Every structure is written in C-alpha cells, then in structure tokens.
PDB file of C-alpha atoms and ligand atoms in Angstrom:
ATOM      1  CA  MET A 166       8.526  13.813   2.609  1.00  0.00           C
ATOM      2  CA  GLU A 167       5.422  15.439   1.104  1.00  0.00           C
ATOM      3  CA  TYR A 168       2.375  13.218   0.657  1.00  0.00           C
ATOM      4  CA  LYS A 169       2.146  14.284  -2.999  1.00  0.00           C
ATOM      5  CA  GLU A 170       5.700  13.074  -3.632  1.00  0.00           C
ATOM      6  CA  LEU A 171       4.937   9.757  -1.876  1.00  0.00           C
ATOM      7  CA  MET A 172       1.866   9.305  -4.109  1.00  0.00           C
ATOM      8  CA  GLN A 173       3.968  10.032  -7.214  1.00  0.00           C
ATOM      9  CA  LEU A 174       6.259   7.168  -6.159  1.00  0.00           C
ATOM     10  CA  ALA A 175       3.198   4.905  -5.711  1.00  0.00           C
ATOM     11  CA  GLU A 176       2.096   5.834  -9.230  1.00  0.00           C
ATOM     12  CA  GLU A 177       5.573   4.964 -10.508  1.00  0.00           C
ATOM     13  CA  ALA A 178       5.422   1.609  -8.683  1.00  0.00           C
ATOM     14  CA  ARG A 179       2.020   0.913 -10.259  1.00  0.00           C
ATOM     15  CA  GLU A 180       3.676   0.896 -13.692  1.00  0.00           C
ATOM     16  CA  ARG A 181       5.576  -2.229 -12.580  1.00  0.00           C
ATOM     17  CA  ALA A 182       2.425  -4.124 -11.530  1.00  0.00           C
ATOM     18  CA  TYR A 183       2.135  -7.638 -12.940  1.00  0.00           C
ATOM     19  CA  ALA A 184      -1.610  -7.962 -13.444  1.00  0.00           C
ATOM     20  CA  PRO A 185      -2.323  -9.963 -16.622  1.00  0.00           C
ATOM     21  CA  TYR A 186      -5.450 -11.581 -15.104  1.00  0.00           C
ATOM     22  CA  SER A 187      -7.381  -8.772 -13.406  1.00  0.00           C
ATOM     23  CA  HIS A 188      -5.850  -5.884 -15.406  1.00  0.00           C
ATOM     24  CA  PHE A 189      -6.124  -3.952 -12.131  1.00  0.00           C
ATOM     25  CA  ARG A 190      -2.772  -2.382 -11.352  1.00  0.00           C
ATOM     26  CA  VAL A 191      -1.760  -1.252  -7.875  1.00  0.00           C
ATOM     27  CA  GLY A 192       1.357   0.585  -6.702  1.00  0.00           C
ATOM     28  CA  VAL A 193       2.436   1.528  -3.202  1.00  0.00           C
ATOM     29  CA  ALA A 194       5.054   3.738  -1.580  1.00  0.00           C
ATOM     30  CA  LEU A 195       5.573   3.002   2.118  1.00  0.00           C
ATOM     31  CA  LEU A 196       7.502   5.508   4.245  1.00  0.00           C
ATOM     32  CA  SER A 197       9.366   4.151   7.282  1.00  0.00           C
ATOM     33  CA  THR A 198       9.940   6.248  10.394  1.00  0.00           C
ATOM     34  CA  SER A 199      13.658   6.011   9.511  1.00  0.00           C
ATOM     35  CA  GLY A 200      12.844   8.047   6.372  1.00  0.00           C
ATOM     36  CA  LYS A 201      13.229   5.366   3.701  1.00  0.00           C
ATOM     37  CA  VAL A 202      10.629   4.652   1.032  1.00  0.00           C
ATOM     38  CA  TYR A 203       9.771   1.081  -0.010  1.00  0.00           C
ATOM     39  CA  MET A 204       7.831   0.585  -3.207  1.00  0.00           C
ATOM     40  CA  GLY A 205       5.597  -2.340  -4.130  1.00  0.00           C
ATOM     41  CA  CYS A 206       3.178  -3.505  -6.794  1.00  0.00           C
ATOM     42  CA  ASN A 207       0.659  -6.304  -7.111  1.00  0.00           C
ATOM     43  CA  ILE A 208       2.081  -9.533  -8.512  1.00  0.00           C
ATOM     44  CA  GLU A 209      -0.536 -11.904  -9.903  1.00  0.00           C
ATOM     45  CA  ASN A 210      -0.252 -15.620 -10.589  1.00  0.00           C
ATOM     46  CA  ALA A 211      -1.950 -18.142 -12.897  1.00  0.00           C
ATOM     47  CA  SER A 212      -2.968 -19.852  -9.653  1.00  0.00           C
ATOM     48  CA  TYR A 213      -4.981 -16.812  -8.586  1.00  0.00           C
ATOM     49  CA  GLY A 214      -4.666 -17.419  -4.834  1.00  0.00           C
ATOM     50  CA  ALA A 215      -0.883 -17.036  -5.079  1.00  0.00           C
ATOM     51  CA  THR A 216      -1.318 -13.364  -6.036  1.00  0.00           C
ATOM     52  CA  MET A 217       0.319 -10.791  -3.758  1.00  0.00           C
ATOM     53  CA  CYS A 218      -1.145  -7.330  -3.176  1.00  0.00           C
ATOM     54  CA  ALA A 219       1.013  -4.229  -3.637  1.00  0.00           C
ATOM     55  CA  GLU A 220       0.704  -3.202   0.019  1.00  0.00           C
ATOM     56  CA  ARG A 221       2.077  -6.472   1.333  1.00  0.00           C
ATOM     57  CA  THR A 222       4.817  -6.560  -1.317  1.00  0.00           C
ATOM     58  CA  ALA A 223       6.084  -3.199  -0.012  1.00  0.00           C
ATOM     59  CA  LEU A 224       5.518  -4.091   3.660  1.00  0.00           C
ATOM     60  CA  PHE A 225       7.345  -7.426   3.452  1.00  0.00           C
ATOM     61  CA  LYS A 226      10.221  -5.894   1.482  1.00  0.00           C
ATOM     62  CA  ALA A 227      10.620  -3.253   4.198  1.00  0.00           C
ATOM     63  CA  VAL A 228      10.269  -5.566   7.203  1.00  0.00           C
ATOM     64  CA  SER A 229      12.726  -8.017   5.664  1.00  0.00           C
ATOM     65  CA  GLU A 230      15.200  -5.122   5.378  1.00  0.00           C
ATOM     66  CA  GLY A 231      14.875  -4.488   9.128  1.00  0.00           C
ATOM     67  CA  GLU A 232      12.170  -1.799   9.241  1.00  0.00           C
ATOM     68  CA  ARG A 233       9.576  -2.104  11.997  1.00  0.00           C
ATOM     69  CA  GLU A 234       7.667   1.232  12.001  1.00  0.00           C
ATOM     70  CA  PHE A 235       6.017   3.289   9.308  1.00  0.00           C
ATOM     71  CA  SER A 236       4.615   6.797   9.183  1.00  0.00           C
ATOM     72  CA  ALA A 237       2.739   6.839   5.857  1.00  0.00           C
ATOM     73  CA  ILE A 238       1.631   4.710   2.933  1.00  0.00           C
ATOM     74  CA  ALA A 239       0.435   5.952  -0.455  1.00  0.00           C
ATOM     75  CA  ILE A 240      -1.647   3.595  -2.584  1.00  0.00           C
ATOM     76  CA  SER A 241      -2.423   4.062  -6.270  1.00  0.00           C
ATOM     77  CA  GLY A 242      -4.723   1.565  -7.961  1.00  0.00           C
ATOM     78  CA  ALA A 243      -6.766   1.556 -11.122  1.00  0.00           C
ATOM     79  CA  ALA A 244      -8.023  -0.696 -13.853  1.00  0.00           C
ATOM     80  CA  GLU A 245      -6.003  -0.477 -17.068  1.00  0.00           C
ATOM     81  CA  GLY A 246      -7.073   2.483 -19.166  1.00  0.00           C
ATOM     82  CA  GLN A 247      -9.002   4.057 -16.290  1.00  0.00           C
ATOM     83  CA  GLN A 248      -8.544   7.764 -15.588  1.00  0.00           C
ATOM     84  CA  GLY A 249      -7.786   8.749 -11.986  1.00  0.00           C
ATOM     85  CA  SER A 250      -7.409   6.353  -9.119  1.00  0.00           C
ATOM     86  CA  PHE A 251      -9.004   5.513  -5.807  1.00  0.00           C
ATOM     87  CA  CYS A 252      -8.021   2.190  -4.319  1.00  0.00           C
ATOM     88  CA  ALA A 253      -8.556   1.455  -0.638  1.00  0.00           C
ATOM     89  CA  PRO A 254      -6.501  -1.423   0.802  1.00  0.00           C
ATOM     90  CA  CYS A 255      -8.147  -4.841   1.134  1.00  0.00           C
ATOM     91  CA  GLY A 256      -8.930  -6.316   4.543  1.00  0.00           C
ATOM     92  CA  ILE A 257      -5.936  -8.665   4.635  1.00  0.00           C
ATOM     93  CA  CYS A 258      -3.559  -5.785   3.838  1.00  0.00           C
ATOM     94  CA  ARG A 259      -5.149  -3.595   6.523  1.00  0.00           C
ATOM     95  CA  GLN A 260      -4.503  -6.343   9.058  1.00  0.00           C
ATOM     96  CA  ALA A 261      -0.934  -6.932   7.819  1.00  0.00           C
ATOM     97  CA  LEU A 262      -0.152  -3.197   7.930  1.00  0.00           C
ATOM     98  CA  SER A 263      -1.661  -2.805  11.412  1.00  0.00           C
ATOM     99  CA  GLU A 264       1.088  -5.042  12.817  1.00  0.00           C
ATOM    100  CA  PHE A 265       3.693  -2.334  12.030  1.00  0.00           C
ATOM    101  CA  CYS A 266       1.696   0.890  11.550  1.00  0.00           C
ATOM    102  CA  SER A 267       0.271   2.853  14.468  1.00  0.00           C
ATOM    103  CA  THR A 268      -3.314   4.117  14.380  1.00  0.00           C
ATOM    104  CA  GLU A 269      -1.887   7.566  13.415  1.00  0.00           C
ATOM    105  CA  CYS A 270      -0.021   6.271  10.342  1.00  0.00           C
ATOM    106  CA  ALA A 271      -1.244   8.208   7.281  1.00  0.00           C
ATOM    107  CA  VAL A 272      -2.943   6.269   4.485  1.00  0.00           C
ATOM    108  CA  ILE A 273      -2.903   8.368   1.329  1.00  0.00           C
ATOM    109  CA  LEU A 274      -5.380   7.402  -1.373  1.00  0.00           C
ATOM    110  CA  GLY A 275      -6.585   8.938  -4.635  1.00  0.00           C
ATOM    111  CA  ASP A 276      -3.961  10.274  -7.018  1.00  0.00           C
ATOM    112  CA  SER A 277      -1.192  12.874  -6.895  1.00  0.00           C
ATOM    113  CA  ASP A 278      -3.557  15.606  -8.130  1.00  0.00           C
ATOM    114  CA  ASN A 279      -6.322  14.674  -5.690  1.00  0.00           C
ATOM    115  CA  LEU A 280      -5.035  13.242  -2.409  1.00  0.00           C
ATOM    116  CA  LYS A 281      -7.357  11.821   0.225  1.00  0.00           C
ATOM    117  CA  VAL A 282      -5.650  11.361   3.586  1.00  0.00           C
ATOM    118  CA  TYR A 283      -6.889   8.884   6.183  1.00  0.00           C
ATOM    119  CA  THR A 284      -5.297   7.167   9.181  1.00  0.00           C
ATOM    120  CA  MET A 285      -4.811   3.474   9.878  1.00  0.00           C
ATOM    121  CA  GLY A 286      -7.127   3.891  12.864  1.00  0.00           C
ATOM    122  CA  GLU A 287      -9.898   5.093  10.557  1.00  0.00           C
ATOM    123  CA  LEU A 288      -9.381   2.247   8.116  1.00  0.00           C
ATOM    124  CA  LEU A 289      -9.089  -0.495  10.715  1.00  0.00           C
ATOM    125  CA  PRO A 290     -10.709   0.397  14.029  1.00  0.00           C
ATOM    126  CA  LEU A 291     -10.554  -2.181  16.836  1.00  0.00           C
ATOM    127  CA  SER A 292      -7.775  -4.072  15.095  1.00  0.00           C
ATOM    128  CA  PHE A 293      -6.823  -7.512  16.354  1.00  0.00           C
ATOM    129  CA  ARG A 294      -3.666  -7.710  18.467  1.00  0.00           C
ATOM    130  CA  LEU A 295      -2.367 -10.346  20.805  1.00  0.00           C
ATOM    131  CA  PRO A 296      -2.398  -9.223  24.452  1.00  0.00           C
ATOM    132  CA  ASP A 297       0.980  -7.889  25.727  1.00  0.00           C
TER     133      ASP A 297
HETATM  134  N1  THU B 597      -4.940  -5.609  -5.005  1.00  0.00           N
HETATM  135  C1  THU B 597      -3.896  -4.982  -4.371  1.00  0.00           C
HETATM  136  O1  THU B 597      -2.748  -5.036  -4.837  1.00  0.00           O
HETATM  137  N2  THU B 597      -4.165  -4.314  -3.227  1.00  0.00           N
HETATM  138  C2  THU B 597      -5.397  -4.194  -2.661  1.00  0.00           C
HETATM  139  O2  THU B 597      -5.526  -3.676  -1.571  1.00  0.00           O
HETATM  140  C3  THU B 597      -6.562  -4.687  -3.388  1.00  0.00           C
HETATM  141  C4  THU B 597      -6.288  -5.613  -4.514  1.00  0.00           C
HETATM  142  C5  THU B 597      -4.659  -6.343  -6.250  1.00  0.00           C
HETATM  143  C6  THU B 597      -4.787  -7.831  -6.147  1.00  0.00           C
HETATM  144  C7  THU B 597      -5.100  -8.216  -7.575  1.00  0.00           C
HETATM  145  O3  THU B 597      -3.873  -8.363  -8.272  1.00  0.00           O
HETATM  146  C8  THU B 597      -5.835  -7.026  -8.136  1.00  0.00           C
HETATM  147  O4  THU B 597      -5.570  -5.943  -7.264  1.00  0.00           O
HETATM  148  C9  THU B 597      -7.341  -7.221  -8.250  1.00  0.00           C
HETATM  149  O5  THU B 597      -7.876  -7.671  -7.062  1.00  0.00           O
END
C-alpha cells in the first residue's frame, strides 16, 4: 500500500476522534505485515488520565486480532480548525509501538499532501527491551 493512501486512512480515522476536552484530534492507520490496515483515533475521558491515544487504540485493536508485526504507521493529528497536520507520537506510544514494530517500520507524519517519512529507529533509538 502507498504511504499516501495510508495517510488518507489516518485522516479518515481522525474524523472519528473523541476529543471534547483537548479539541486535538488524532487518527492513525497501522499496516500489518500481513497486509491489513487497523485504524484508530484518540478517545478522551472526563477523567483525563483515562484517555487513550490514537496510536495505542490502533495497536491494541490489531494485536487483539492476532497481529504481531507491522510495517508502517501513518499518524494525522491537529487541533480543531487547524490547517495541515504534523503530529509526532508521544513517548508512551513510541514505547508501546516498539514492542511490535521493528526499527525499520515506517512512521509517516504530516498530511497526505505533504508526507514526512521516518523510521521507528529514528523516533525511538535505544529502546527498552527485556533481554532474550
Ligand atoms: N494524542 C494522541 O492520540 N497521540 C499522541 O501521540 C499524542 C496525543 C491525543 C491524546 C489527547 O486526546 C490529545 O491528543 C491531546 O493530548
């Protein structure tokens, strides 16, 4: 799948964000090595700490469906009414993703007209892992 198409799915997922507190909407499209796409959005809560980020929504959906490896993730995030988008994943999501994404996994940021492509290794060097 083209990165542009994956970002378009992330933008579609962003429309389903539930963000009445921050008004910052995030959507994700996560591509498994089996070729399936899992979408996710941020889901906020009146008890703010119970909020779930879009990246982990998509990751946990996919892992709970049996996926264990991913080749790319597109992330679209912006404040309501803002033009364009550039939303890098938070630290907790980087750590959660690193459990299932290799250092080569593509992390696609920006928007579908202006993609910025990174790797997991660039976003989270020296990631924590338990020894084999
Ligand atoms: N958020 C995400 O969904 N992903 C990130 O990587 C950063 C932050 C959400 C959480 C909260 O609903 C809103 O963006 C503002 O922090």
